[in-house]
PDB file of C-alpha atoms in Angstrom:
ATOM      1  CA  MET A   1      -5.705 -31.900  -7.950  1.00 70.00           C
ATOM      2  CA  PRO A   2      -4.388 -30.326  -4.743  1.00 76.00           C
ATOM      3  CA  MET A   3      -4.991 -27.141  -4.705  1.00 70.00           C
ATOM      4  CA  PRO A   4      -1.473 -24.841  -6.063  1.00 69.00           C
ATOM      5  CA  MET A   5       0.957 -23.304  -4.539  1.00 70.00           C
ATOM      6  CA  GLU A   6       0.780 -20.068  -5.359  1.00 74.00           C
ATOM      7  CA  TYR A   7      -2.760 -20.036  -3.932  1.00 68.00           C
ATOM      8  CA  GLN A   8      -1.455 -21.730  -0.617  1.00 71.00           C
ATOM      9  CA  HIS A   9       0.867 -19.199  -0.374  1.00 77.00           C
ATOM     10  CA  ALA A  10      -0.345 -16.230  -1.524  1.00 83.00           C
ATOM     11  CA  SER A  11      -0.968 -13.696   1.703  1.00 91.00           C
ATOM     12  CA  GLU A  12       2.505 -14.760   2.370  1.00 93.00           C
ATOM     13  CA  GLU A  13       4.398 -13.736  -1.599  1.00 95.00           C
ATOM     14  CA  PHE A  14       2.057 -10.887  -1.517  1.00 96.00           C
ATOM     15  CA  GLU A  15       3.982  -9.306   2.192  1.00 96.00           C
ATOM     16  CA  ARG A  16       7.520  -9.923   0.489  1.00 97.00           C
ATOM     17  CA  PHE A  17       6.143  -8.435  -2.560  1.00 98.00           C
ATOM     18  CA  LEU A  18       5.068  -5.505  -0.437  1.00 98.00           C
ATOM     19  CA  ALA A  19       8.101  -5.479   1.103  1.00 98.00           C
ATOM     20  CA  ASP A  20      10.827  -5.427  -1.807  1.00 98.00           C
ATOM     21  CA  ALA A  21       8.275  -2.547  -3.472  1.00 98.00           C
ATOM     22  CA  ARG A  22       8.246  -0.936   0.097  1.00 98.00           C
ATOM     23  CA  ASP A  23      11.513  -0.866   0.127  1.00 98.00           C
ATOM     24  CA  THR A  24      12.712  -0.368  -3.896  1.00 97.00           C
ATOM     25  CA  ALA A  25      10.746   2.955  -3.504  1.00 97.00           C
ATOM     26  CA  GLY A  26      12.424   4.326   0.375  1.00 96.00           C
ATOM     27  CA  LEU A  27       8.442   3.967   1.885  1.00 96.00           C
ATOM     28  CA  GLY A  28       7.922   4.041   5.293  1.00 94.00           C
ATOM     29  CA  THR A  29       4.307   1.931   5.573  1.00 95.00           C
ATOM     30  CA  ARG A  30       2.551  -0.952   3.896  1.00 94.00           C
ATOM     31  CA  ASN A  31      -0.070   0.730   3.518  1.00 94.00           C
ATOM     32  CA  GLN A  32       1.758   4.018   1.740  1.00 95.00           C
ATOM     33  CA  THR A  33       2.934   0.725  -0.635  1.00 97.00           C
ATOM     34  CA  TYR A  34      -0.063  -0.282  -1.229  1.00 96.00           C
ATOM     35  CA  THR A  35      -1.623   2.243  -3.211  1.00 96.00           C
ATOM     36  CA  VAL A  36       1.760   3.362  -4.369  1.00 97.00           C
ATOM     37  CA  VAL A  37       1.568  -0.473  -6.495  1.00 98.00           C
ATOM     38  CA  GLN A  38      -2.074  -0.538  -6.971  1.00 97.00           C
ATOM     39  CA  SER A  39      -2.031   3.344  -8.668  1.00 97.00           C
ATOM     40  CA  VAL A  40       0.898   1.707 -11.291  1.00 98.00           C
ATOM     41  CA  LEU A  41      -1.352  -1.324 -11.432  1.00 98.00           C
ATOM     42  CA  LEU A  42      -4.085   0.971 -12.961  1.00 98.00           C
ATOM     43  CA  THR A  43      -2.724   3.702 -14.550  1.00 98.00           C
ATOM     44  CA  PHE A  44      -1.189   0.467 -16.761  1.00 98.00           C
ATOM     45  CA  ARG A  45      -4.345  -1.715 -17.296  1.00 98.00           C
ATOM     46  CA  ARG A  46      -6.270   1.982 -18.867  1.00 98.00           C
ATOM     47  CA  ARG A  47      -4.326   1.025 -21.771  1.00 98.00           C
ATOM     48  CA  LEU A  48      -5.071  -2.440 -21.915  1.00 98.00           C
ATOM     49  CA  ASP A  49      -8.164  -4.304 -23.750  1.00 98.00           C
ATOM     50  CA  VAL A  50      -9.728  -6.430 -21.660  1.00 97.00           C
ATOM     51  CA  HIS A  51      -8.902  -9.797 -23.590  1.00 97.00           C
ATOM     52  CA  GLN A  52      -5.092  -7.766 -23.422  1.00 98.00           C
ATOM     53  CA  ALA A  53      -5.757  -7.737 -19.949  1.00 98.00           C
ATOM     54  CA  ILE A  54      -6.285 -10.816 -18.835  1.00 98.00           C
ATOM     55  CA  ARG A  55      -3.187 -12.127 -20.578  1.00 98.00           C
ATOM     56  CA  PHE A  56      -1.035  -9.765 -18.104  1.00 98.00           C
ATOM     57  CA  ALA A  57      -2.689 -11.000 -15.292  1.00 98.00           C
ATOM     58  CA  GLN A  58      -2.053 -13.829 -15.625  1.00 97.00           C
ATOM     59  CA  VAL A  59       1.326 -13.486 -15.248  1.00 98.00           C
ATOM     60  CA  LEU A  60       1.229 -11.687 -11.773  1.00 98.00           C
ATOM     61  CA  PRO A  61       1.420 -13.353  -8.381  1.00 97.00           C
ATOM     62  CA  PRO A  62      -2.429 -13.971  -7.442  1.00 97.00           C
ATOM     63  CA  VAL A  63      -2.404 -11.096  -4.684  1.00 97.00           C
ATOM     64  CA  LEU A  64      -1.318  -8.704  -7.596  1.00 98.00           C
ATOM     65  CA  ARG A  65      -3.855 -10.219  -9.755  1.00 98.00           C
ATOM     66  CA  ALA A  66      -6.867  -9.277  -7.775  1.00 97.00           C
ATOM     67  CA  ILE A  67      -5.523  -5.931  -6.968  1.00 98.00           C
ATOM     68  CA  PHE A  68      -5.027  -5.765 -11.436  1.00 98.00           C
ATOM     69  CA  ILE A  69      -8.785  -6.684 -12.236  1.00 97.00           C
ATOM     70  CA  ALA A  70     -10.388  -5.085  -8.859  1.00 97.00           C
ATOM     71  CA  ASP A  71     -13.545  -2.957  -9.916  1.00 96.00           C
ATOM     72  CA  TRP A  72     -12.660  -2.114 -12.908  1.00 96.00           C
ATOM     73  CA  ASP A  73     -15.477  -0.815 -15.900  1.00 96.00           C
ATOM     74  CA  THR A  74     -14.759  -2.956 -18.834  1.00 96.00           C
ATOM     75  CA  THR A  75     -16.875  -1.038 -20.675  1.00 96.00           C
ATOM     76  CA  VAL A  76     -14.512   2.249 -20.689  1.00 96.00           C
ATOM     77  CA  PRO A  77     -12.123   1.562 -23.824  1.00 97.00           C
ATOM     78  CA  PRO A  78      -8.253   2.051 -23.038  1.00 98.00           C
ATOM     79  CA  VAL A  79      -6.415   4.739 -23.386  1.00 98.00           C
ATOM     80  CA  PRO A  80      -3.157   5.587 -25.426  1.00 97.00           C
ATOM     81  CA  PHE A  81       0.437   4.930 -23.652  1.00 98.00           C
ATOM     82  CA  THR A  82       2.115   8.044 -23.394  1.00 97.00           C
ATOM     83  CA  ASP A  83       5.452   9.637 -22.180  1.00 97.00           C
ATOM     84  CA  ARG A  84       6.881   8.706 -18.530  1.00 95.00           C
ATOM     85  CA  GLU A  85       6.009  12.054 -17.460  1.00 96.00           C
ATOM     86  CA  THR A  86       2.320  12.274 -18.902  1.00 97.00           C
ATOM     87  CA  LEU A  87       2.133   8.186 -16.573  1.00 98.00           C
ATOM     88  CA  ALA A  88       3.076   9.205 -13.480  1.00 97.00           C
ATOM     89  CA  ARG A  89       1.258  11.907 -12.598  1.00 96.00           C
ATOM     90  CA  GLU A  90      -1.751   9.373 -13.583  1.00 96.00           C
ATOM     91  CA  VAL A  91      -0.213   7.243 -10.942  1.00 96.00           C
ATOM     92  CA  GLN A  92      -0.310  10.390  -8.043  1.00 95.00           C
ATOM     93  CA  ALA A  93      -3.945  11.039  -9.376  1.00 94.00           C
ATOM     94  CA  LEU A  94      -5.383   7.904  -7.018  1.00 91.00           C
ATOM     95  CA  ARG A  95      -6.308   9.264  -3.469  1.00 87.00           C
ATOM     96  CA  PRO A  96      -3.648  12.170  -4.001  1.00 82.00           C
ATOM     97  CA  HIS A  97      -4.041  12.688  -0.027  1.00 82.00           C
ATOM     98  CA  HIS A  98      -2.935   9.710   0.380  1.00 82.00           C
ATOM     99  CA  ASN A  99      -0.614   8.378  -2.557  1.00 86.00           C
ATOM    100  CA  PHE A 100       3.295   8.718  -1.748  1.00 91.00           C
ATOM    101  CA  ALA A 101       3.933   8.295  -5.238  1.00 92.00           C
ATOM    102  CA  THR A 102       6.893   9.454  -6.964  1.00 92.00           C
ATOM    103  CA  ALA A 103       8.222  10.018 -10.972  1.00 93.00           C
ATOM    104  CA  ALA A 104      10.182   7.612  -9.854  1.00 96.00           C
ATOM    105  CA  SER A 105       7.325   5.996  -8.669  1.00 97.00           C
ATOM    106  CA  ILE A 106       6.936   3.290 -12.204  1.00 98.00           C
ATOM    107  CA  THR A 107      10.589   2.231 -12.346  1.00 97.00           C
ATOM    108  CA  ASP A 108      10.284   1.580  -8.007  1.00 97.00           C
ATOM    109  CA  VAL A 109       6.995  -0.923  -8.651  1.00 98.00           C
ATOM    110  CA  ALA A 110       8.507  -2.636 -11.909  1.00 98.00           C
ATOM    111  CA  THR A 111      11.819  -3.367 -10.549  1.00 97.00           C
ATOM    112  CA  ALA A 112      10.199  -5.069  -7.410  1.00 98.00           C
ATOM    113  CA  LEU A 113       7.259  -7.085  -9.664  1.00 98.00           C
ATOM    114  CA  ARG A 114      10.363  -8.324 -11.695  1.00 97.00           C
ATOM    115  CA  ARG A 115      12.113 -10.247  -9.059  1.00 96.00           C
ATOM    116  CA  HIS A 116       8.926 -11.366  -8.788  1.00 97.00           C
ATOM    117  CA  VAL A 117       7.685 -13.204 -11.594  1.00 97.00           C
ATOM    118  CA  ASP A 118       8.543 -15.531 -14.243  1.00 97.00           C
ATOM    119  CA  MET A 119      10.336 -13.807 -16.554  1.00 96.00           C
ATOM    120  CA  ALA A 120      10.403 -15.387 -19.875  1.00 97.00           C
ATOM    121  CA  LYS A 121       6.434 -15.507 -19.216  1.00 98.00           C
ATOM    122  CA  PHE A 122       6.244 -12.278 -18.311  1.00 98.00           C
ATOM    123  CA  LYS A 123       8.321 -10.869 -21.570  1.00 97.00           C
ATOM    124  CA  ALA A 124       6.142 -13.129 -23.040  1.00 98.00           C
ATOM    125  CA  VAL A 125       3.326 -11.205 -23.094  1.00 98.00           C
ATOM    126  CA  LEU A 126       4.266  -8.143 -22.996  1.00 98.00           C
ATOM    127  CA  ALA A 127       5.653  -8.147 -25.923  1.00 97.00           C
ATOM    128  CA  ARG A 128       2.176  -9.265 -27.408  1.00 97.00           C
ATOM    129  CA  LEU A 129       0.786  -5.717 -25.064  1.00 98.00           C
ATOM    130  CA  PRO A 130       0.098  -2.794 -27.083  1.00 97.00           C
ATOM    131  CA  GLU A 131       3.131  -0.467 -28.647  1.00 96.00           C
ATOM    132  CA  GLY A 132       4.370   1.572 -24.871  1.00 97.00           C
ATOM    133  CA  ALA A 133       3.681  -1.969 -22.885  1.00 98.00           C
ATOM    134  CA  ALA A 134       7.082  -3.221 -22.329  1.00 97.00           C
ATOM    135  CA  ALA A 135       8.969   0.787 -22.009  1.00 97.00           C
ATOM    136  CA  PHE A 136       6.019   1.427 -19.553  1.00 98.00           C
ATOM    137  CA  TRP A 137       7.601  -1.540 -17.124  1.00 98.00           C
ATOM    138  CA  HIS A 138      11.398  -1.714 -17.780  1.00 95.00           C
ATOM    139  CA  VAL A 139      14.101  -1.392 -16.093  1.00 93.00           C
ATOM    140  CA  ALA A 140      17.011   0.683 -16.943  1.00 85.00           C
ATOM    141  CA  ASP A 141      19.132  -1.300 -14.621  1.00 67.00           C
ATOM    142  CA  PRO A 142      18.752  -4.826 -14.670  1.00 54.00           C
ATOM    143  CA  GLU A 143      21.409  -4.985 -12.110  1.00 56.00           C
ATOM    144  CA  ARG A 144      18.364  -3.679  -9.636  1.00 47.00           C
ATOM    145  CA  THR A 145      15.990  -6.392 -11.027  1.00 48.00           C
TER     146      THR A 145
END
């Protein structure tokens, strides 16, 4: 079997995603964007058990999948989903001196991510995750995706 295209072009796909997320969030650099994206992914991951997280990771592009599961202490139990404001503060708390996340960062990353995943698969997996998962990735303005 030949190497899947998603792995052959993983770096290029990731760079396209980062550029999209950077522009959507109004950030200046790919490093700023990386930290914001990582913060959003880790904030979401904290609310899933291992099985749920692996299911979710399967619908992410390869590099985002790797970021999502990297350095994970799977012995820490999941925490519940909460209001958007609290989630946004958690996103901002990762490396706070080097993090350019705003209150809109979850929406910004969700907007960009939705343009880089198979939406049918993405929605199907979100429907199988805990209450609050779909709301986390919800984008109010479908024209943005």
